């Protein structure tokens, strides 16, 4: 696709999260021209949140200052979605969201074609097209934050699976009778290496009088993963052990990913990865020790490059394809 073919139009993107809405207006090359961030106010329910999403995107468009016209809009939303129908099936962090036809409603309000994608898939596509995975062909994206989400780009295309559920890497089972996962099962990767898992483990260590520096930093409050990382970086051995343990489990999950998908890139994003080597080094050591040699030697494990914009930028680049009629939407017709 050349810029001339794509026109000089603008694309809108909305990343809907449980606590905040991020809207971007970008050009066909993914350059950002307008931004708006505002609280989701999820307790107000789907109709009010949809109105806020559109208001937010209009505010970003106003900032872009190039007239009111958007060529297309991409929306990234949490939870299982029906990609074909553009429906949010359910969203655990958004009360009342059950079978909400987001793509149709946003398209009506904005007056242009709209595509809806799961937020982890959108982030994978963002890193693939504009971020740390540029030049990749087979990319696995993981976001390690409150939970662990994943997205797969296989042979240059988003892989959604039989009914949109592919890429749930956070739910690889690793430990018998391990801690409870967000999904209800025990011992999944998410229950062992997410920010929630790190915070829970730190709570246990503090309860038996360990992690003295972390205890001082937490000052009686439940410790966050970020605080554990900070204490570890400043020499708290128990805090360091907690981060390394999370990294070890992450590495076991990544080993499965490397062996199954033979990716050329694994891109790691999310708040927990901001602690860098504390988690990354033990994770890579596991991959080095246990992934199959040919697959291991080919893969690059890198940190995400687009920070908290990977989902919105990915949604924008998916929406771009509505305009250019390329890639993801091409060979269905
Ligand atoms: Zn699970």
PDB file of N, CA, C and O in Angstrom, residues 7-49:
ATOM      1  N   UNK A   7      -4.858   7.525   0.465  1.00  0.00           N
ATOM      2  CA  UNK A   7      -5.423   8.845   0.682  1.00  0.00           C
ATOM      3  C   UNK A   7      -4.691   9.540   1.808  1.00  0.00           C
ATOM      4  O   UNK A   7      -3.739   9.017   2.364  1.00  0.00           O
ATOM      5  N   UNK A   8      -5.136  10.735   2.120  1.00  0.00           N
ATOM      6  CA  UNK A   8      -4.467  11.475   3.190  1.00  0.00           C
ATOM      7  C   UNK A   8      -5.354  11.581   4.414  1.00  0.00           C
ATOM      8  O   UNK A   8      -5.188  12.455   5.248  1.00  0.00           O
ATOM      9  N   UNK A   9      -6.330  10.689   4.518  1.00  0.00           N
ATOM     10  CA  UNK A   9      -7.332  10.790   5.572  1.00  0.00           C
ATOM     11  C   UNK A   9      -6.819  10.428   6.946  1.00  0.00           C
ATOM     12  O   UNK A   9      -5.669  10.028   7.125  1.00  0.00           O
ATOM     13  N   UNK A  10      -7.691  10.575   7.908  1.00  0.00           N
ATOM     14  CA  UNK A  10      -7.360  10.294   9.296  1.00  0.00           C
ATOM     15  C   UNK A  10      -8.174   9.098   9.791  1.00  0.00           C
ATOM     16  O   UNK A  10      -9.313   8.895   9.382  1.00  0.00           O
ATOM     17  N   UNK A  11      -7.553   8.358  10.692  1.00  0.00           N
ATOM     18  CA  UNK A  11      -8.178   7.186  11.294  1.00  0.00           C
ATOM     19  C   UNK A  11      -8.354   7.454  12.789  1.00  0.00           C
ATOM     20  O   UNK A  11      -7.451   7.991  13.432  1.00  0.00           O
ATOM     21  N   UNK A  12      -9.490   7.060  13.331  1.00  0.00           N
ATOM     22  CA  UNK A  12      -9.723   7.186  14.765  1.00  0.00           C
ATOM     23  C   UNK A  12      -9.519   5.857  15.465  1.00  0.00           C
ATOM     24  O   UNK A  12      -9.729   4.802  14.878  1.00  0.00           O
ATOM     25  N   UNK A  13      -9.087   5.917  16.722  1.00  0.00           N
ATOM     26  CA  UNK A  13      -8.935   4.697  17.513  1.00  0.00           C
ATOM     27  C   UNK A  13      -9.386   4.965  18.938  1.00  0.00           C
ATOM     28  O   UNK A  13      -9.127   6.036  19.486  1.00  0.00           O
ATOM     29  N   UNK A  14     -10.075   3.990  19.502  1.00  0.00           N
ATOM     30  CA  UNK A  14     -10.504   4.081  20.900  1.00  0.00           C
ATOM     31  C   UNK A  14     -10.070   2.798  21.603  1.00  0.00           C
ATOM     32  O   UNK A  14     -10.413   1.707  21.167  1.00  0.00           O
ATOM     33  N   UNK A  15      -9.281   2.954  22.688  1.00  0.00           N
ATOM     34  CA  UNK A  15      -8.931   1.804  23.524  1.00  0.00           C
ATOM     35  C   UNK A  15      -9.760   1.905  24.798  1.00  0.00           C
ATOM     36  O   UNK A  15      -9.539   2.786  25.626  1.00  0.00           O
ATOM     37  N   UNK A  16     -10.733   1.013  24.912  1.00  0.00           N
ATOM     38  CA  UNK A  16     -11.638   1.015  26.059  1.00  0.00           C
ATOM     39  C   UNK A  16     -11.067   0.132  27.155  1.00  0.00           C
ATOM     40  O   UNK A  16     -10.904  -1.080  26.963  1.00  0.00           O
ATOM     41  N   UNK A  17     -10.744   0.725  28.299  1.00  0.00           N
ATOM     42  CA  UNK A  17     -10.258  -0.046  29.442  1.00  0.00           C
ATOM     43  C   UNK A  17     -11.233   0.027  30.600  1.00  0.00           C
ATOM     44  O   UNK A  17     -12.185   0.819  30.567  1.00  0.00           O
ATOM     45  N   UNK A  18     -10.991  -0.757  31.630  1.00  0.00           N
ATOM     46  CA  UNK A  18     -11.873  -0.772  32.791  1.00  0.00           C
ATOM     47  C   UNK A  18     -11.861   0.545  33.548  1.00  0.00           C
ATOM     48  O   UNK A  18     -12.868   0.939  34.147  1.00  0.00           O
ATOM     49  N   UNK A  19     -10.717   1.253  33.518  1.00  0.00           N
ATOM     50  CA  UNK A  19     -10.634   2.515  34.268  1.00  0.00           C
ATOM     51  C   UNK A  19     -10.494   3.732  33.367  1.00  0.00           C
ATOM     52  O   UNK A  19     -10.874   4.821  33.753  1.00  0.00           O
ATOM     53  N   UNK A  20      -9.894   3.564  32.155  1.00  0.00           N
ATOM     54  CA  UNK A  20      -9.752   4.750  31.308  1.00  0.00           C
ATOM     55  C   UNK A  20     -10.024   4.444  29.841  1.00  0.00           C
ATOM     56  O   UNK A  20      -9.887   3.305  29.387  1.00  0.00           O
ATOM     57  N   UNK A  21     -10.399   5.521  29.149  1.00  0.00           N
ATOM     58  CA  UNK A  21     -10.596   5.476  27.702  1.00  0.00           C
ATOM     59  C   UNK A  21      -9.461   6.272  27.071  1.00  0.00           C
ATOM     60  O   UNK A  21      -9.202   7.406  27.484  1.00  0.00           O
ATOM     61  N   UNK A  22      -8.750   5.657  26.114  1.00  0.00           N
ATOM     62  CA  UNK A  22      -7.713   6.376  25.358  1.00  0.00           C
ATOM     63  C   UNK A  22      -8.161   6.480  23.903  1.00  0.00           C
ATOM     64  O   UNK A  22      -8.470   5.467  23.285  1.00  0.00           O
ATOM     65  N   UNK A  23      -8.211   7.694  23.388  1.00  0.00           N
ATOM     66  CA  UNK A  23      -8.550   7.886  21.980  1.00  0.00           C
ATOM     67  C   UNK A  23      -7.390   8.530  21.248  1.00  0.00           C
ATOM     68  O   UNK A  23      -6.715   9.410  21.788  1.00  0.00           O
ATOM     69  N   UNK A  24      -7.158   8.072  20.028  1.00  0.00           N
ATOM     70  CA  UNK A  24      -6.120   8.646  19.172  1.00  0.00           C
ATOM     71  C   UNK A  24      -6.715   8.969  17.810  1.00  0.00           C
ATOM     72  O   UNK A  24      -7.627   8.272  17.343  1.00  0.00           O
ATOM     73  N   UNK A  25      -6.178  10.017  17.194  1.00  0.00           N
ATOM     74  CA  UNK A  25      -6.429  10.242  15.771  1.00  0.00           C
ATOM     75  C   UNK A  25      -5.076  10.164  15.083  1.00  0.00           C
ATOM     76  O   UNK A  25      -4.122  10.853  15.483  1.00  0.00           O
ATOM     77  N   UNK A  26      -4.959   9.265  14.129  1.00  0.00           N
ATOM     78  CA  UNK A  26      -3.674   9.030  13.472  1.00  0.00           C
ATOM     79  C   UNK A  26      -3.849   9.145  11.956  1.00  0.00           C
ATOM     80  O   UNK A  26      -4.970   9.055  11.442  1.00  0.00           O
ATOM     81  N   UNK A  27      -2.735   9.345  11.266  1.00  0.00           N
ATOM     82  CA  UNK A  27      -2.808   9.320   9.806  1.00  0.00           C
ATOM     83  C   UNK A  27      -2.555   7.894   9.317  1.00  0.00           C
ATOM     84  O   UNK A  27      -2.403   6.970  10.113  1.00  0.00           O
ATOM     85  N   UNK A  28      -2.514   7.731   8.017  1.00  0.00           N
ATOM     86  CA  UNK A  28      -2.424   6.392   7.436  1.00  0.00           C
ATOM     87  C   UNK A  28      -1.101   5.688   7.763  1.00  0.00           C
ATOM     88  O   UNK A  28      -0.975   4.483   7.602  1.00  0.00           O
ATOM     89  N   UNK A  29      -0.114   6.474   8.196  1.00  0.00           N
ATOM     90  CA  UNK A  29       1.174   5.875   8.551  1.00  0.00           C
ATOM     91  C   UNK A  29       1.281   5.598  10.050  1.00  0.00           C
ATOM     92  O   UNK A  29       2.309   5.141  10.529  1.00  0.00           O
ATOM     93  N   UNK A  30       0.210   5.934  10.782  1.00  0.00           N
ATOM     94  CA  UNK A  30       0.217   5.677  12.219  1.00  0.00           C
ATOM     95  C   UNK A  30       0.774   6.830  13.044  1.00  0.00           C
ATOM     96  O   UNK A  30       0.923   6.707  14.258  1.00  0.00           O
ATOM     97  N   UNK A  31       1.076   7.937  12.389  1.00  0.00           N
ATOM     98  CA  UNK A  31       1.542   9.134  13.100  1.00  0.00           C
ATOM     99  C   UNK A  31       0.371   9.734  13.891  1.00  0.00           C
ATOM    100  O   UNK A  31      -0.720   9.902  13.339  1.00  0.00           O
ATOM    101  N   UNK A  32       0.610  10.045  15.165  1.00  0.00           N
ATOM    102  CA  UNK A  32      -0.479  10.518  16.032  1.00  0.00           C
ATOM    103  C   UNK A  32      -0.673  12.027  15.880  1.00  0.00           C
ATOM    104  O   UNK A  32       0.277  12.799  15.997  1.00  0.00           O
ATOM    105  N   UNK A  33      -1.935  12.439  15.639  1.00  0.00           N
ATOM    106  CA  UNK A  33      -2.257  13.867  15.480  1.00  0.00           C
ATOM    107  C   UNK A  33      -3.183  14.400  16.570  1.00  0.00           C
ATOM    108  O   UNK A  33      -3.315  15.605  16.725  1.00  0.00           O
ATOM    109  N   UNK A  34      -3.834  13.496  17.293  1.00  0.00           N
ATOM    110  CA  UNK A  34      -4.719  13.939  18.370  1.00  0.00           C
ATOM    111  C   UNK A  34      -4.853  12.850  19.426  1.00  0.00           C
ATOM    112  O   UNK A  34      -4.844  11.658  19.097  1.00  0.00           O
ATOM    113  N   UNK A  35      -4.945  13.258  20.699  1.00  0.00           N
ATOM    114  CA  UNK A  35      -5.013  12.306  21.811  1.00  0.00           C
ATOM    115  C   UNK A  35      -6.060  12.785  22.811  1.00  0.00           C
ATOM    116  O   UNK A  35      -6.182  13.987  23.057  1.00  0.00           O
ATOM    117  N   UNK A  36      -6.808  11.871  23.370  1.00  0.00           N
ATOM    118  CA  UNK A  36      -7.665  12.209  24.514  1.00  0.00           C
ATOM    119  C   UNK A  36      -7.677  11.025  25.479  1.00  0.00           C
ATOM    120  O   UNK A  36      -7.774   9.878  25.054  1.00  0.00           O
ATOM    121  N   UNK A  37      -7.548  11.320  26.770  1.00  0.00           N
ATOM    122  CA  UNK A  37      -7.656  10.291  27.806  1.00  0.00           C
ATOM    123  C   UNK A  37      -8.672  10.779  28.826  1.00  0.00           C
ATOM    124  O   UNK A  37      -8.625  11.944  29.226  1.00  0.00           O
ATOM    125  N   UNK A  38      -9.603   9.896  29.188  1.00  0.00           N
ATOM    126  CA  UNK A  38     -10.555  10.258  30.243  1.00  0.00           C
ATOM    127  C   UNK A  38     -11.001   8.998  30.972  1.00  0.00           C
ATOM    128  O   UNK A  38     -10.874   7.896  30.433  1.00  0.00           O
ATOM    129  N   UNK A  39     -11.502   9.173  32.223  1.00  0.00           N
ATOM    130  CA  UNK A  39     -11.941   7.990  32.972  1.00  0.00           C
ATOM    131  C   UNK A  39     -13.119   7.307  32.277  1.00  0.00           C
ATOM    132  O   UNK A  39     -13.957   7.979  31.663  1.00  0.00           O
ATOM    133  N   UNK A  40     -13.166   5.979  32.373  1.00  0.00           N
ATOM    134  CA  UNK A  40     -14.252   5.220  31.734  1.00  0.00           C
ATOM    135  C   UNK A  40     -15.592   5.468  32.433  1.00  0.00           C
ATOM    136  O   UNK A  40     -16.628   5.526  31.772  1.00  0.00           O
ATOM    137  N   UNK A  41     -15.544   5.610  33.762  1.00  0.00           N
ATOM    138  CA  UNK A  41     -16.777   5.690  34.572  1.00  0.00           C
ATOM    139  C   UNK A  41     -17.682   4.506  34.252  1.00  0.00           C
ATOM    140  O   UNK A  41     -18.866   4.658  33.943  1.00  0.00           O
ATOM    141  N   UNK A  42     -17.067   3.319  34.361  1.00  0.00           N
ATOM    142  CA  UNK A  42     -17.731   2.074  33.952  1.00  0.00           C
ATOM    143  C   UNK A  42     -19.031   1.822  34.709  1.00  0.00           C
ATOM    144  O   UNK A  42     -19.950   1.193  34.163  1.00  0.00           O
ATOM    145  N   UNK A  43     -19.121   2.335  35.950  1.00  0.00           N
ATOM    146  CA  UNK A  43     -20.316   2.073  36.763  1.00  0.00           C
ATOM    147  C   UNK A  43     -21.575   2.669  36.128  1.00  0.00           C
ATOM    148  O   UNK A  43     -22.686   2.293  36.476  1.00  0.00           O
ATOM    149  N   UNK A  44     -21.425   3.618  35.180  1.00  0.00           N
ATOM    150  CA  UNK A  44     -22.595   4.241  34.553  1.00  0.00           C
ATOM    151  C   UNK A  44     -23.258   3.346  33.507  1.00  0.00           C
ATOM    152  O   UNK A  44     -24.328   3.687  32.993  1.00  0.00           O
ATOM    153  N   UNK A  45     -22.586   2.246  33.151  1.00  0.00           N
ATOM    154  CA  UNK A  45     -23.214   1.308  32.212  1.00  0.00           C
ATOM    155  C   UNK A  45     -22.864   1.586  30.761  1.00  0.00           C
ATOM    156  O   UNK A  45     -22.318   2.637  30.432  1.00  0.00           O
ATOM    157  N   UNK A  46     -23.172   0.617  29.873  1.00  0.00           N
ATOM    158  CA  UNK A  46     -22.722   0.654  28.475  1.00  0.00           C
ATOM    159  C   UNK A  46     -23.121   1.906  27.698  1.00  0.00           C
ATOM    160  O   UNK A  46     -22.305   2.466  26.973  1.00  0.00           O
ATOM    161  N   UNK A  47     -24.349   2.371  27.819  1.00  0.00           N
ATOM    162  CA  UNK A  47     -24.780   3.509  27.002  1.00  0.00           C
ATOM    163  C   UNK A  47     -23.972   4.762  27.317  1.00  0.00           C
ATOM    164  O   UNK A  47     -23.513   5.462  26.412  1.00  0.00           O
ATOM    165  N   UNK A  48     -23.804   5.027  28.613  1.00  0.00           N
ATOM    166  CA  UNK A  48     -23.040   6.204  29.026  1.00  0.00           C
ATOM    167  C   UNK A  48     -21.571   6.065  28.615  1.00  0.00           C
ATOM    168  O   UNK A  48     -20.945   7.028  28.156  1.00  0.00           O
ATOM    169  N   UNK A  49     -21.018   4.870  28.754  1.00  0.00           N
ATOM    170  CA  UNK A  49     -19.611   4.653  28.389  1.00  0.00           C
ATOM    171  C   UNK A  49     -19.424   4.829  26.880  1.00  0.00           C
ATOM    172  O   UNK A  49     -18.454   5.453  26.431  1.00  0.00           O
TER     173      UNK A  49
END
